[in-house]
Amino acid sequence: MPMPRPHIEMDDPRVLALARWRQQLSHEGVFNPTWKALTDEEREQSLPEARNYLKAAIRAGLIPPRRPPERASTETGR
């Protein structure tokens, strides 16, 4: 029986994490801009690809399909 296709929202924190790290690896490899150096539009354009990689990793059984619970902020305001 095929694994059900996961539905992943663009605001899933895993999507943003994947997009940021993919950009960092690209920066380190061929000196593309860092995530911070990208425009807002370029950042937004990178999210669908990251989401697709996340879906692929879930379907391959590499990571669990559920979004991790939100963590409470540990910042003290400093």
PDB file of N, CA, C and O in Angstrom:
ATOM      1  N   MET A   1       0.848  -1.178   0.000  1.00  0.00           N
ATOM      2  CA  MET A   1       0.000   0.000   0.000  1.00  0.00           C
ATOM      3  C   MET A   1       0.894   1.242   0.000  1.00  0.00           C
ATOM      4  O   MET A   1       1.791   1.371   0.831  1.00  0.00           O
ATOM      5  N   PRO A   2       0.655   2.182  -0.932  1.00  0.00           N
ATOM      6  CA  PRO A   2       1.494   3.384  -0.982  1.00  0.00           C
ATOM      7  C   PRO A   2       1.293   4.262   0.241  1.00  0.00           C
ATOM      8  O   PRO A   2       0.210   4.324   0.812  1.00  0.00           O
ATOM      9  N   MET A   3       2.362   4.936   0.613  1.00  0.00           N
ATOM     10  CA  MET A   3       2.308   5.863   1.742  1.00  0.00           C
ATOM     11  C   MET A   3       1.488   7.081   1.335  1.00  0.00           C
ATOM     12  O   MET A   3       1.634   7.582   0.224  1.00  0.00           O
ATOM     13  N   PRO A   4       0.600   7.561   2.203  1.00  0.00           N
ATOM     14  CA  PRO A   4      -0.181   8.758   1.855  1.00  0.00           C
ATOM     15  C   PRO A   4       0.724   9.964   1.661  1.00  0.00           C
ATOM     16  O   PRO A   4       1.753  10.097   2.311  1.00  0.00           O
ATOM     17  N   ARG A   5       0.331  10.816   0.749  1.00  0.00           N
ATOM     18  CA  ARG A   5       1.112  12.022   0.481  1.00  0.00           C
ATOM     19  C   ARG A   5       0.911  13.028   1.615  1.00  0.00           C
ATOM     20  O   ARG A   5      -0.213  13.348   1.965  1.00  0.00           O
ATOM     21  N   PRO A   6       1.998  13.524   2.171  1.00  0.00           N
ATOM     22  CA  PRO A   6       1.869  14.483   3.269  1.00  0.00           C
ATOM     23  C   PRO A   6       1.434  15.856   2.756  1.00  0.00           C
ATOM     24  O   PRO A   6       1.803  16.263   1.664  1.00  0.00           O
ATOM     25  N   HIS A   7       0.634  16.515   3.540  1.00  0.00           N
ATOM     26  CA  HIS A   7       0.269  17.897   3.247  1.00  0.00           C
ATOM     27  C   HIS A   7       1.107  18.770   4.173  1.00  0.00           C
ATOM     28  O   HIS A   7       1.020  18.663   5.388  1.00  0.00           O
ATOM     29  N   ILE A   8       1.935  19.604   3.583  1.00  0.00           N
ATOM     30  CA  ILE A   8       2.834  20.443   4.373  1.00  0.00           C
ATOM     31  C   ILE A   8       2.609  21.894   3.989  1.00  0.00           C
ATOM     32  O   ILE A   8       2.693  22.260   2.823  1.00  0.00           O
ATOM     33  N   GLU A   9       2.315  22.707   4.973  1.00  0.00           N
ATOM     34  CA  GLU A   9       2.119  24.139   4.751  1.00  0.00           C
ATOM     35  C   GLU A   9       3.469  24.826   4.582  1.00  0.00           C
ATOM     36  O   GLU A   9       4.477  24.386   5.125  1.00  0.00           O
ATOM     37  N   MET A  10       3.477  25.920   3.856  1.00  0.00           N
ATOM     38  CA  MET A  10       4.713  26.676   3.660  1.00  0.00           C
ATOM     39  C   MET A  10       5.247  27.257   4.959  1.00  0.00           C
ATOM     40  O   MET A  10       6.438  27.507   5.078  1.00  0.00           O
ATOM     41  N   ASP A  11       4.366  27.474   5.961  1.00  0.00           N
ATOM     42  CA  ASP A  11       4.832  28.056   7.215  1.00  0.00           C
ATOM     43  C   ASP A  11       5.331  27.005   8.208  1.00  0.00           C
ATOM     44  O   ASP A  11       5.687  27.338   9.335  1.00  0.00           O
ATOM     45  N   ASP A  12       5.410  25.746   7.779  1.00  0.00           N
ATOM     46  CA  ASP A  12       5.981  24.700   8.625  1.00  0.00           C
ATOM     47  C   ASP A  12       7.439  25.081   8.888  1.00  0.00           C
ATOM     48  O   ASP A  12       8.191  25.359   7.951  1.00  0.00           O
ATOM     49  N   PRO A  13       7.885  25.146  10.137  1.00  0.00           N
ATOM     50  CA  PRO A  13       9.249  25.589  10.436  1.00  0.00           C
ATOM     51  C   PRO A  13      10.324  24.713   9.793  1.00  0.00           C
ATOM     52  O   PRO A  13      11.437  25.161   9.554  1.00  0.00           O
ATOM     53  N   ARG A  14       9.989  23.473   9.487  1.00  0.00           N
ATOM     54  CA  ARG A  14      10.966  22.596   8.831  1.00  0.00           C
ATOM     55  C   ARG A  14      11.263  23.068   7.418  1.00  0.00           C
ATOM     56  O   ARG A  14      12.392  22.932   6.934  1.00  0.00           O
ATOM     57  N   VAL A  15      10.271  23.650   6.741  1.00  0.00           N
ATOM     58  CA  VAL A  15      10.475  24.158   5.384  1.00  0.00           C
ATOM     59  C   VAL A  15      11.487  25.302   5.408  1.00  0.00           C
ATOM     60  O   VAL A  15      12.444  25.327   4.622  1.00  0.00           O
ATOM     61  N   LEU A  16      11.303  26.240   6.308  1.00  0.00           N
ATOM     62  CA  LEU A  16      12.217  27.369   6.414  1.00  0.00           C
ATOM     63  C   LEU A  16      13.629  26.902   6.791  1.00  0.00           C
ATOM     64  O   LEU A  16      14.618  27.364   6.233  1.00  0.00           O
ATOM     65  N   ALA A  17      13.722  25.955   7.707  1.00  0.00           N
ATOM     66  CA  ALA A  17      15.034  25.440   8.109  1.00  0.00           C
ATOM     67  C   ALA A  17      15.747  24.796   6.921  1.00  0.00           C
ATOM     68  O   ALA A  17      16.945  25.031   6.704  1.00  0.00           O
ATOM     69  N   LEU A  18      15.030  24.000   6.145  1.00  0.00           N
ATOM     70  CA  LEU A  18      15.642  23.374   4.974  1.00  0.00           C
ATOM     71  C   LEU A  18      16.085  24.413   3.952  1.00  0.00           C
ATOM     72  O   LEU A  18      17.167  24.312   3.375  1.00  0.00           O
ATOM     73  N   ALA A  19      15.250  25.411   3.713  1.00  0.00           N
ATOM     74  CA  ALA A  19      15.597  26.452   2.744  1.00  0.00           C
ATOM     75  C   ALA A  19      16.850  27.209   3.184  1.00  0.00           C
ATOM     76  O   ALA A  19      17.749  27.467   2.383  1.00  0.00           O
ATOM     77  N   ARG A  20      16.919  27.547   4.449  1.00  0.00           N
ATOM     78  CA  ARG A  20      18.085  28.278   4.963  1.00  0.00           C
ATOM     79  C   ARG A  20      19.364  27.456   4.838  1.00  0.00           C
ATOM     80  O   ARG A  20      20.400  27.953   4.411  1.00  0.00           O
ATOM     81  N   TRP A  21      19.295  26.181   5.219  1.00  0.00           N
ATOM     82  CA  TRP A  21      20.488  25.342   5.170  1.00  0.00           C
ATOM     83  C   TRP A  21      20.890  25.024   3.738  1.00  0.00           C
ATOM     84  O   TRP A  21      22.082  24.948   3.431  1.00  0.00           O
ATOM     85  N   ARG A  22      19.947  24.860   2.843  1.00  0.00           N
ATOM     86  CA  ARG A  22      20.292  24.634   1.450  1.00  0.00           C
ATOM     87  C   ARG A  22      21.039  25.836   0.899  1.00  0.00           C
ATOM     88  O   ARG A  22      22.030  25.720   0.196  1.00  0.00           O
ATOM     89  N   GLN A  23      20.574  27.030   1.256  1.00  0.00           N
ATOM     90  CA  GLN A  23      21.238  28.243   0.796  1.00  0.00           C
ATOM     91  C   GLN A  23      22.630  28.364   1.403  1.00  0.00           C
ATOM     92  O   GLN A  23      23.573  28.770   0.733  1.00  0.00           O
ATOM     93  N   GLN A  24      22.787  28.005   2.656  1.00  0.00           N
ATOM     94  CA  GLN A  24      24.102  28.068   3.305  1.00  0.00           C
ATOM     95  C   GLN A  24      25.074  27.106   2.631  1.00  0.00           C
ATOM     96  O   GLN A  24      26.231  27.462   2.373  1.00  0.00           O
ATOM     97  N   LEU A  25      24.618  25.898   2.330  1.00  0.00           N
ATOM     98  CA  LEU A  25      25.486  24.939   1.644  1.00  0.00           C
ATOM     99  C   LEU A  25      25.883  25.455   0.265  1.00  0.00           C
ATOM    100  O   LEU A  25      27.023  25.293  -0.163  1.00  0.00           O
ATOM    101  N   SER A  26      24.953  26.094  -0.416  1.00  0.00           N
ATOM    102  CA  SER A  26      25.247  26.685  -1.719  1.00  0.00           C
ATOM    103  C   SER A  26      26.272  27.800  -1.582  1.00  0.00           C
ATOM    104  O   SER A  26      27.189  27.929  -2.395  1.00  0.00           O
ATOM    105  N   HIS A  27      26.132  28.594  -0.548  1.00  0.00           N
ATOM    106  CA  HIS A  27      27.080  29.688  -0.282  1.00  0.00           C
ATOM    107  C   HIS A  27      28.488  29.130  -0.030  1.00  0.00           C
ATOM    108  O   HIS A  27      29.470  29.624  -0.567  1.00  0.00           O
ATOM    109  N   GLU A  28      28.564  28.091   0.777  1.00  0.00           N
ATOM    110  CA  GLU A  28      29.861  27.501   1.103  1.00  0.00           C
ATOM    111  C   GLU A  28      30.492  26.810  -0.098  1.00  0.00           C
ATOM    112  O   GLU A  28      31.709  26.812  -0.247  1.00  0.00           O
ATOM    113  N   GLY A  29      29.663  26.232  -0.958  1.00  0.00           N
ATOM    114  CA  GLY A  29      30.183  25.481  -2.093  1.00  0.00           C
ATOM    115  C   GLY A  29      30.628  26.345  -3.260  1.00  0.00           C
ATOM    116  O   GLY A  29      31.720  26.166  -3.794  1.00  0.00           O
ATOM    117  N   VAL A  30      29.787  27.270  -3.656  1.00  0.00           N
ATOM    118  CA  VAL A  30      30.100  28.072  -4.848  1.00  0.00           C
ATOM    119  C   VAL A  30      29.937  29.568  -4.595  1.00  0.00           C
ATOM    120  O   VAL A  30      29.817  30.348  -5.526  1.00  0.00           O
ATOM    121  N   PHE A  31      29.923  29.945  -3.331  1.00  0.00           N
ATOM    122  CA  PHE A  31      29.879  31.352  -2.927  1.00  0.00           C
ATOM    123  C   PHE A  31      28.635  32.090  -3.411  1.00  0.00           C
ATOM    124  O   PHE A  31      28.698  33.277  -3.726  1.00  0.00           O
ATOM    125  N   ASN A  32      27.505  31.382  -3.481  1.00  0.00           N
ATOM    126  CA  ASN A  32      26.237  32.064  -3.702  1.00  0.00           C
ATOM    127  C   ASN A  32      25.919  32.896  -2.472  1.00  0.00           C
ATOM    128  O   ASN A  32      26.514  32.702  -1.407  1.00  0.00           O
ATOM    129  N   PRO A  33      24.959  33.816  -2.571  1.00  0.00           N
ATOM    130  CA  PRO A  33      24.641  34.643  -1.403  1.00  0.00           C
ATOM    131  C   PRO A  33      24.148  33.806  -0.220  1.00  0.00           C
ATOM    132  O   PRO A  33      23.572  32.743  -0.407  1.00  0.00           O
ATOM    133  N   THR A  34      24.373  34.319   0.976  1.00  0.00           N
ATOM    134  CA  THR A  34      23.836  33.676   2.174  1.00  0.00           C
ATOM    135  C   THR A  34      22.332  33.932   2.239  1.00  0.00           C
ATOM    136  O   THR A  34      21.794  34.756   1.494  1.00  0.00           O
ATOM    137  N   TRP A  35      21.645  33.264   3.147  1.00  0.00           N
ATOM    138  CA  TRP A  35      20.207  33.457   3.329  1.00  0.00           C
ATOM    139  C   TRP A  35      19.909  34.920   3.652  1.00  0.00           C
ATOM    140  O   TRP A  35      18.997  35.516   3.113  1.00  0.00           O
ATOM    141  N   LYS A  36      20.722  35.514   4.526  1.00  0.00           N
ATOM    142  CA  LYS A  36      20.503  36.910   4.918  1.00  0.00           C
ATOM    143  C   LYS A  36      20.685  37.862   3.748  1.00  0.00           C
ATOM    144  O   LYS A  36      20.080  38.931   3.716  1.00  0.00           O
ATOM    145  N   ALA A  37      21.536  37.500   2.783  1.00  0.00           N
ATOM    146  CA  ALA A  37      21.797  38.376   1.639  1.00  0.00           C
ATOM    147  C   ALA A  37      20.717  38.279   0.562  1.00  0.00           C
ATOM    148  O   ALA A  37      20.646  39.136  -0.316  1.00  0.00           O
ATOM    149  N   LEU A  38      19.859  37.267   0.636  1.00  0.00           N
ATOM    150  CA  LEU A  38      18.788  37.125  -0.341  1.00  0.00           C
ATOM    151  C   LEU A  38      17.709  38.183  -0.108  1.00  0.00           C
ATOM    152  O   LEU A  38      17.491  38.624   1.023  1.00  0.00           O
ATOM    153  N   THR A  39      17.024  38.554  -1.167  1.00  0.00           N
ATOM    154  CA  THR A  39      15.876  39.448  -1.021  1.00  0.00           C
ATOM    155  C   THR A  39      14.707  38.655  -0.448  1.00  0.00           C
ATOM    156  O   THR A  39      14.706  37.413  -0.474  1.00  0.00           O
ATOM    157  N   ASP A  40      13.691  39.350   0.040  1.00  0.00           N
ATOM    158  CA  ASP A  40      12.495  38.663   0.534  1.00  0.00           C
ATOM    159  C   ASP A  40      11.873  37.805  -0.564  1.00  0.00           C
ATOM    160  O   ASP A  40      11.409  36.696  -0.311  1.00  0.00           O
ATOM    161  N   GLU A  41      11.876  38.329  -1.785  1.00  0.00           N
ATOM    162  CA  GLU A  41      11.302  37.584  -2.911  1.00  0.00           C
ATOM    163  C   GLU A  41      12.094  36.302  -3.181  1.00  0.00           C
ATOM    164  O   GLU A  41      11.512  35.240  -3.401  1.00  0.00           O
ATOM    165  N   GLU A  42      13.412  36.386  -3.132  1.00  0.00           N
ATOM    166  CA  GLU A  42      14.245  35.197  -3.359  1.00  0.00           C
ATOM    167  C   GLU A  42      14.031  34.165  -2.252  1.00  0.00           C
ATOM    168  O   GLU A  42      13.989  32.965  -2.517  1.00  0.00           O
ATOM    169  N   ARG A  43      13.890  34.625  -1.035  1.00  0.00           N
ATOM    170  CA  ARG A  43      13.620  33.700   0.075  1.00  0.00           C
ATOM    171  C   ARG A  43      12.290  32.988  -0.136  1.00  0.00           C
ATOM    172  O   ARG A  43      12.190  31.777   0.034  1.00  0.00           O
ATOM    173  N   GLU A  44      11.276  33.753  -0.493  1.00  0.00           N
ATOM    174  CA  GLU A  44       9.953  33.172  -0.711  1.00  0.00           C
ATOM    175  C   GLU A  44       9.977  32.159  -1.851  1.00  0.00           C
ATOM    176  O   GLU A  44       9.335  31.117  -1.781  1.00  0.00           O
ATOM    177  N   GLN A  45      10.745  32.454  -2.893  1.00  0.00           N
ATOM    178  CA  GLN A  45      10.831  31.554  -4.037  1.00  0.00           C
ATOM    179  C   GLN A  45      11.526  30.242  -3.691  1.00  0.00           C
ATOM    180  O   GLN A  45      11.313  29.228  -4.362  1.00  0.00           O
ATOM    181  N   SER A  46      12.350  30.232  -2.653  1.00  0.00           N
ATOM    182  CA  SER A  46      13.063  29.012  -2.285  1.00  0.00           C
ATOM    183  C   SER A  46      12.214  28.065  -1.439  1.00  0.00           C
ATOM    184  O   SER A  46      12.548  26.889  -1.306  1.00  0.00           O
ATOM    185  N   LEU A  47      11.113  28.536  -0.887  1.00  0.00           N
ATOM    186  CA  LEU A  47      10.308  27.704   0.014  1.00  0.00           C
ATOM    187  C   LEU A  47       9.629  26.521  -0.662  1.00  0.00           C
ATOM    188  O   LEU A  47       9.621  25.423  -0.086  1.00  0.00           O
ATOM    189  N   PRO A  48       9.048  26.660  -1.864  1.00  0.00           N
ATOM    190  CA  PRO A  48       8.413  25.478  -2.469  1.00  0.00           C
ATOM    191  C   PRO A  48       9.391  24.321  -2.688  1.00  0.00           C
ATOM    192  O   PRO A  48       9.046  23.157  -2.453  1.00  0.00           O
ATOM    193  N   GLU A  49      10.601  24.609  -3.104  1.00  0.00           N
ATOM    194  CA  GLU A  49      11.595  23.552  -3.299  1.00  0.00           C
ATOM    195  C   GLU A  49      11.918  22.866  -1.970  1.00  0.00           C
ATOM    196  O   GLU A  49      11.991  21.631  -1.893  1.00  0.00           O
ATOM    197  N   ALA A  50      12.078  23.659  -0.926  1.00  0.00           N
ATOM    198  CA  ALA A  50      12.364  23.088   0.394  1.00  0.00           C
ATOM    199  C   ALA A  50      11.201  22.228   0.871  1.00  0.00           C
ATOM    200  O   ALA A  50      11.401  21.143   1.421  1.00  0.00           O
ATOM    201  N   ARG A  51       9.978  22.705   0.643  1.00  0.00           N
ATOM    202  CA  ARG A  51       8.804  21.926   1.031  1.00  0.00           C
ATOM    203  C   ARG A  51       8.776  20.595   0.283  1.00  0.00           C
ATOM    204  O   ARG A  51       8.475  19.554   0.847  1.00  0.00           O
ATOM    205  N   ASN A  52       9.134  20.619  -1.005  1.00  0.00           N
ATOM    206  CA  ASN A  52       9.135  19.388  -1.787  1.00  0.00           C
ATOM    207  C   ASN A  52      10.182  18.402  -1.284  1.00  0.00           C
ATOM    208  O   ASN A  52       9.950  17.195  -1.254  1.00  0.00           O
ATOM    209  N   TYR A  53      11.348  18.908  -0.878  1.00  0.00           N
ATOM    210  CA  TYR A  53      12.359  18.024  -0.297  1.00  0.00           C
ATOM    211  C   TYR A  53      11.868  17.439   1.021  1.00  0.00           C
ATOM    212  O   TYR A  53      12.128  16.271   1.322  1.00  0.00           O
ATOM    213  N   LEU A  54      11.159  18.222   1.802  1.00  0.00           N
ATOM    214  CA  LEU A  54      10.604  17.726   3.053  1.00  0.00           C
ATOM    215  C   LEU A  54       9.581  16.624   2.775  1.00  0.00           C
ATOM    216  O   LEU A  54       9.596  15.571   3.418  1.00  0.00           O
ATOM    217  N   LYS A  55       8.717  16.834   1.807  1.00  0.00           N
ATOM    218  CA  LYS A  55       7.740  15.802   1.428  1.00  0.00           C
ATOM    219  C   LYS A  55       8.455  14.525   0.995  1.00  0.00           C
ATOM    220  O   LYS A  55       8.056  13.421   1.363  1.00  0.00           O
ATOM    221  N   ALA A  56       9.502  14.678   0.196  1.00  0.00           N
ATOM    222  CA  ALA A  56      10.241  13.510  -0.280  1.00  0.00           C
ATOM    223  C   ALA A  56      10.876  12.756   0.885  1.00  0.00           C
ATOM    224  O   ALA A  56      10.853  11.516   0.916  1.00  0.00           O
ATOM    225  N   ALA A  57      11.447  13.484   1.840  1.00  0.00           N
ATOM    226  CA  ALA A  57      12.072  12.842   2.995  1.00  0.00           C
ATOM    227  C   ALA A  57      11.039  12.096   3.833  1.00  0.00           C
ATOM    228  O   ALA A  57      11.310  10.998   4.332  1.00  0.00           O
ATOM    229  N   ILE A  58       9.858  12.649   3.960  1.00  0.00           N
ATOM    230  CA  ILE A  58       8.781  11.985   4.703  1.00  0.00           C
ATOM    231  C   ILE A  58       8.361  10.714   3.981  1.00  0.00           C
ATOM    232  O   ILE A  58       8.258   9.642   4.567  1.00  0.00           O
ATOM    233  N   ARG A  59       8.124  10.814   2.676  1.00  0.00           N
ATOM    234  CA  ARG A  59       7.681   9.650   1.907  1.00  0.00           C
ATOM    235  C   ARG A  59       8.745   8.560   1.863  1.00  0.00           C
ATOM    236  O   ARG A  59       8.431   7.382   1.772  1.00  0.00           O
ATOM    237  N   ALA A  60      10.018   8.945   1.937  1.00  0.00           N
ATOM    238  CA  ALA A  60      11.111   7.967   1.947  1.00  0.00           C
ATOM    239  C   ALA A  60      11.297   7.343   3.328  1.00  0.00           C
ATOM    240  O   ALA A  60      12.084   6.422   3.491  1.00  0.00           O
ATOM    241  N   GLY A  61      10.580   7.865   4.320  1.00  0.00           N
ATOM    242  CA  GLY A  61      10.684   7.340   5.672  1.00  0.00           C
ATOM    243  C   GLY A  61      11.894   7.840   6.435  1.00  0.00           C
ATOM    244  O   GLY A  61      12.263   7.274   7.461  1.00  0.00           O
ATOM    245  N   LEU A  62      12.505   8.919   5.956  1.00  0.00           N
ATOM    246  CA  LEU A  62      13.697   9.446   6.623  1.00  0.00           C
ATOM    247  C   LEU A  62      13.370  10.285   7.847  1.00  0.00           C
ATOM    248  O   LEU A  62      14.194  10.395   8.759  1.00  0.00           O
ATOM    249  N   ILE A  63      12.204  10.915   7.843  1.00  0.00           N
ATOM    250  CA  ILE A  63      11.779  11.736   8.976  1.00  0.00           C
ATOM    251  C   ILE A  63      10.298  11.496   9.225  1.00  0.00           C
ATOM    252  O   ILE A  63       9.565  11.095   8.311  1.00  0.00           O
ATOM    253  N   PRO A  64       9.830  11.747  10.447  1.00  0.00           N
ATOM    254  CA  PRO A  64       8.416  11.525  10.745  1.00  0.00           C
ATOM    255  C   PRO A  64       7.533  12.551  10.034  1.00  0.00           C
ATOM    256  O   PRO A  64       7.961  13.675   9.764  1.00  0.00           O
ATOM    257  N   PRO A  65       6.303  12.164   9.717  1.00  0.00           N
ATOM    258  CA  PRO A  65       5.421  13.060   8.979  1.00  0.00           C
ATOM    259  C   PRO A  65       4.823  14.189   9.793  1.00  0.00           C
ATOM    260  O   PRO A  65       4.296  15.140   9.242  1.00  0.00           O
ATOM    261  N   ARG A  66       4.898  14.119  11.070  1.00  0.00           N
ATOM    262  CA  ARG A  66       4.255  15.146  11.894  1.00  0.00           C
ATOM    263  C   ARG A  66       5.179  16.323  12.136  1.00  0.00           C
ATOM    264  O   ARG A  66       6.368  16.175  12.341  1.00  0.00           O
ATOM    265  N   ARG A  67       4.559  17.499  12.171  1.00  0.00           N
ATOM    266  CA  ARG A  67       5.269  18.737  12.492  1.00  0.00           C
ATOM    267  C   ARG A  67       5.661  18.696  13.958  1.00  0.00           C
ATOM    268  O   ARG A  67       4.855  18.320  14.808  1.00  0.00           O
ATOM    269  N   PRO A  68       6.884  19.093  14.299  1.00  0.00           N
ATOM    270  CA  PRO A  68       7.280  19.080  15.714  1.00  0.00           C
ATOM    271  C   PRO A  68       6.472  20.099  16.517  1.00  0.00           C
ATOM    272  O   PRO A  68       6.036  21.113  15.970  1.00  0.00           O
ATOM    273  N   PRO A  69       6.254  19.837  17.803  1.00  0.00           N
ATOM    274  CA  PRO A  69       5.516  20.809  18.618  1.00  0.00           C
ATOM    275  C   PRO A  69       6.275  22.125  18.717  1.00  0.00           C
ATOM    276  O   PRO A  69       7.509  22.137  18.681  1.00  0.00           O
ATOM    277  N   GLU A  70       5.531  23.198  18.819  1.00  0.00           N
ATOM    278  CA  GLU A  70       6.147  24.526  18.960  1.00  0.00           C
ATOM    279  C   GLU A  70       6.879  24.577  20.292  1.00  0.00           C
ATOM    280  O   GLU A  70       6.393  24.107  21.317  1.00  0.00           O
ATOM    281  N   ARG A  71       8.069  25.151  20.264  1.00  0.00           N
ATOM    282  CA  ARG A  71       8.863  25.279  21.488  1.00  0.00           C
ATOM    283  C   ARG A  71       8.597  26.636  22.132  1.00  0.00           C
ATOM    284  O   ARG A  71       8.440  27.633  21.442  1.00  0.00           O
ATOM    285  N   ALA A  72       8.587  26.653  23.445  1.00  0.00           N
ATOM    286  CA  ALA A  72       8.445  27.920  24.159  1.00  0.00           C
ATOM    287  C   ALA A  72       9.738  28.706  24.012  1.00  0.00           C
ATOM    288  O   ALA A  72      10.827  28.136  23.983  1.00  0.00           O
ATOM    289  N   SER A  73       9.635  29.985  23.892  1.00  0.00           N
ATOM    290  CA  SER A  73      10.812  30.823  23.760  1.00  0.00           C
ATOM    291  C   SER A  73      11.621  30.791  25.039  1.00  0.00           C
ATOM    292  O   SER A  73      11.089  30.855  26.138  1.00  0.00           O
ATOM    293  N   THR A  74      12.942  30.693  24.880  1.00  0.00           N
ATOM    294  CA  THR A  74      13.810  30.668  26.061  1.00  0.00           C
ATOM    295  C   THR A  74      14.575  31.971  26.184  1.00  0.00           C
ATOM    296  O   THR A  74      15.453  32.098  27.020  1.00  0.00           O
ATOM    297  N   GLU A  75      14.252  32.940  25.343  1.00  0.00           N
ATOM    298  CA  GLU A  75      14.937  34.232  25.402  1.00  0.00           C
ATOM    299  C   GLU A  75      14.509  34.982  26.654  1.00  0.00           C
ATOM    300  O   GLU A  75      13.351  34.952  27.061  1.00  0.00           O
ATOM    301  N   THR A  76      15.456  35.702  27.230  1.00  0.00           N
ATOM    302  CA  THR A  76      15.176  36.447  28.452  1.00  0.00           C
ATOM    303  C   THR A  76      14.982  37.923  28.188  1.00  0.00           C
ATOM    304  O   THR A  76      14.865  38.704  29.121  1.00  0.00           O
ATOM    305  N   GLY A  77      14.995  38.316  26.908  1.00  0.00           N
ATOM    306  CA  GLY A  77      14.794  39.721  26.598  1.00  0.00           C
ATOM    307  C   GLY A  77      16.064  40.518  26.542  1.00  0.00           C
ATOM    308  O   GLY A  77      16.059  41.717  26.428  1.00  0.00           O
ATOM    309  N   ARG A  78      17.189  39.851  26.680  1.00  0.00           N
ATOM    310  CA  ARG A  78      18.480  40.545  26.616  1.00  0.00           C
ATOM    311  C   ARG A  78      18.872  40.794  25.195  1.00  0.00           C
ATOM    312  O   ARG A  78      18.626  40.105  24.304  1.00  0.00           O
TER     313      ARG A  78
END
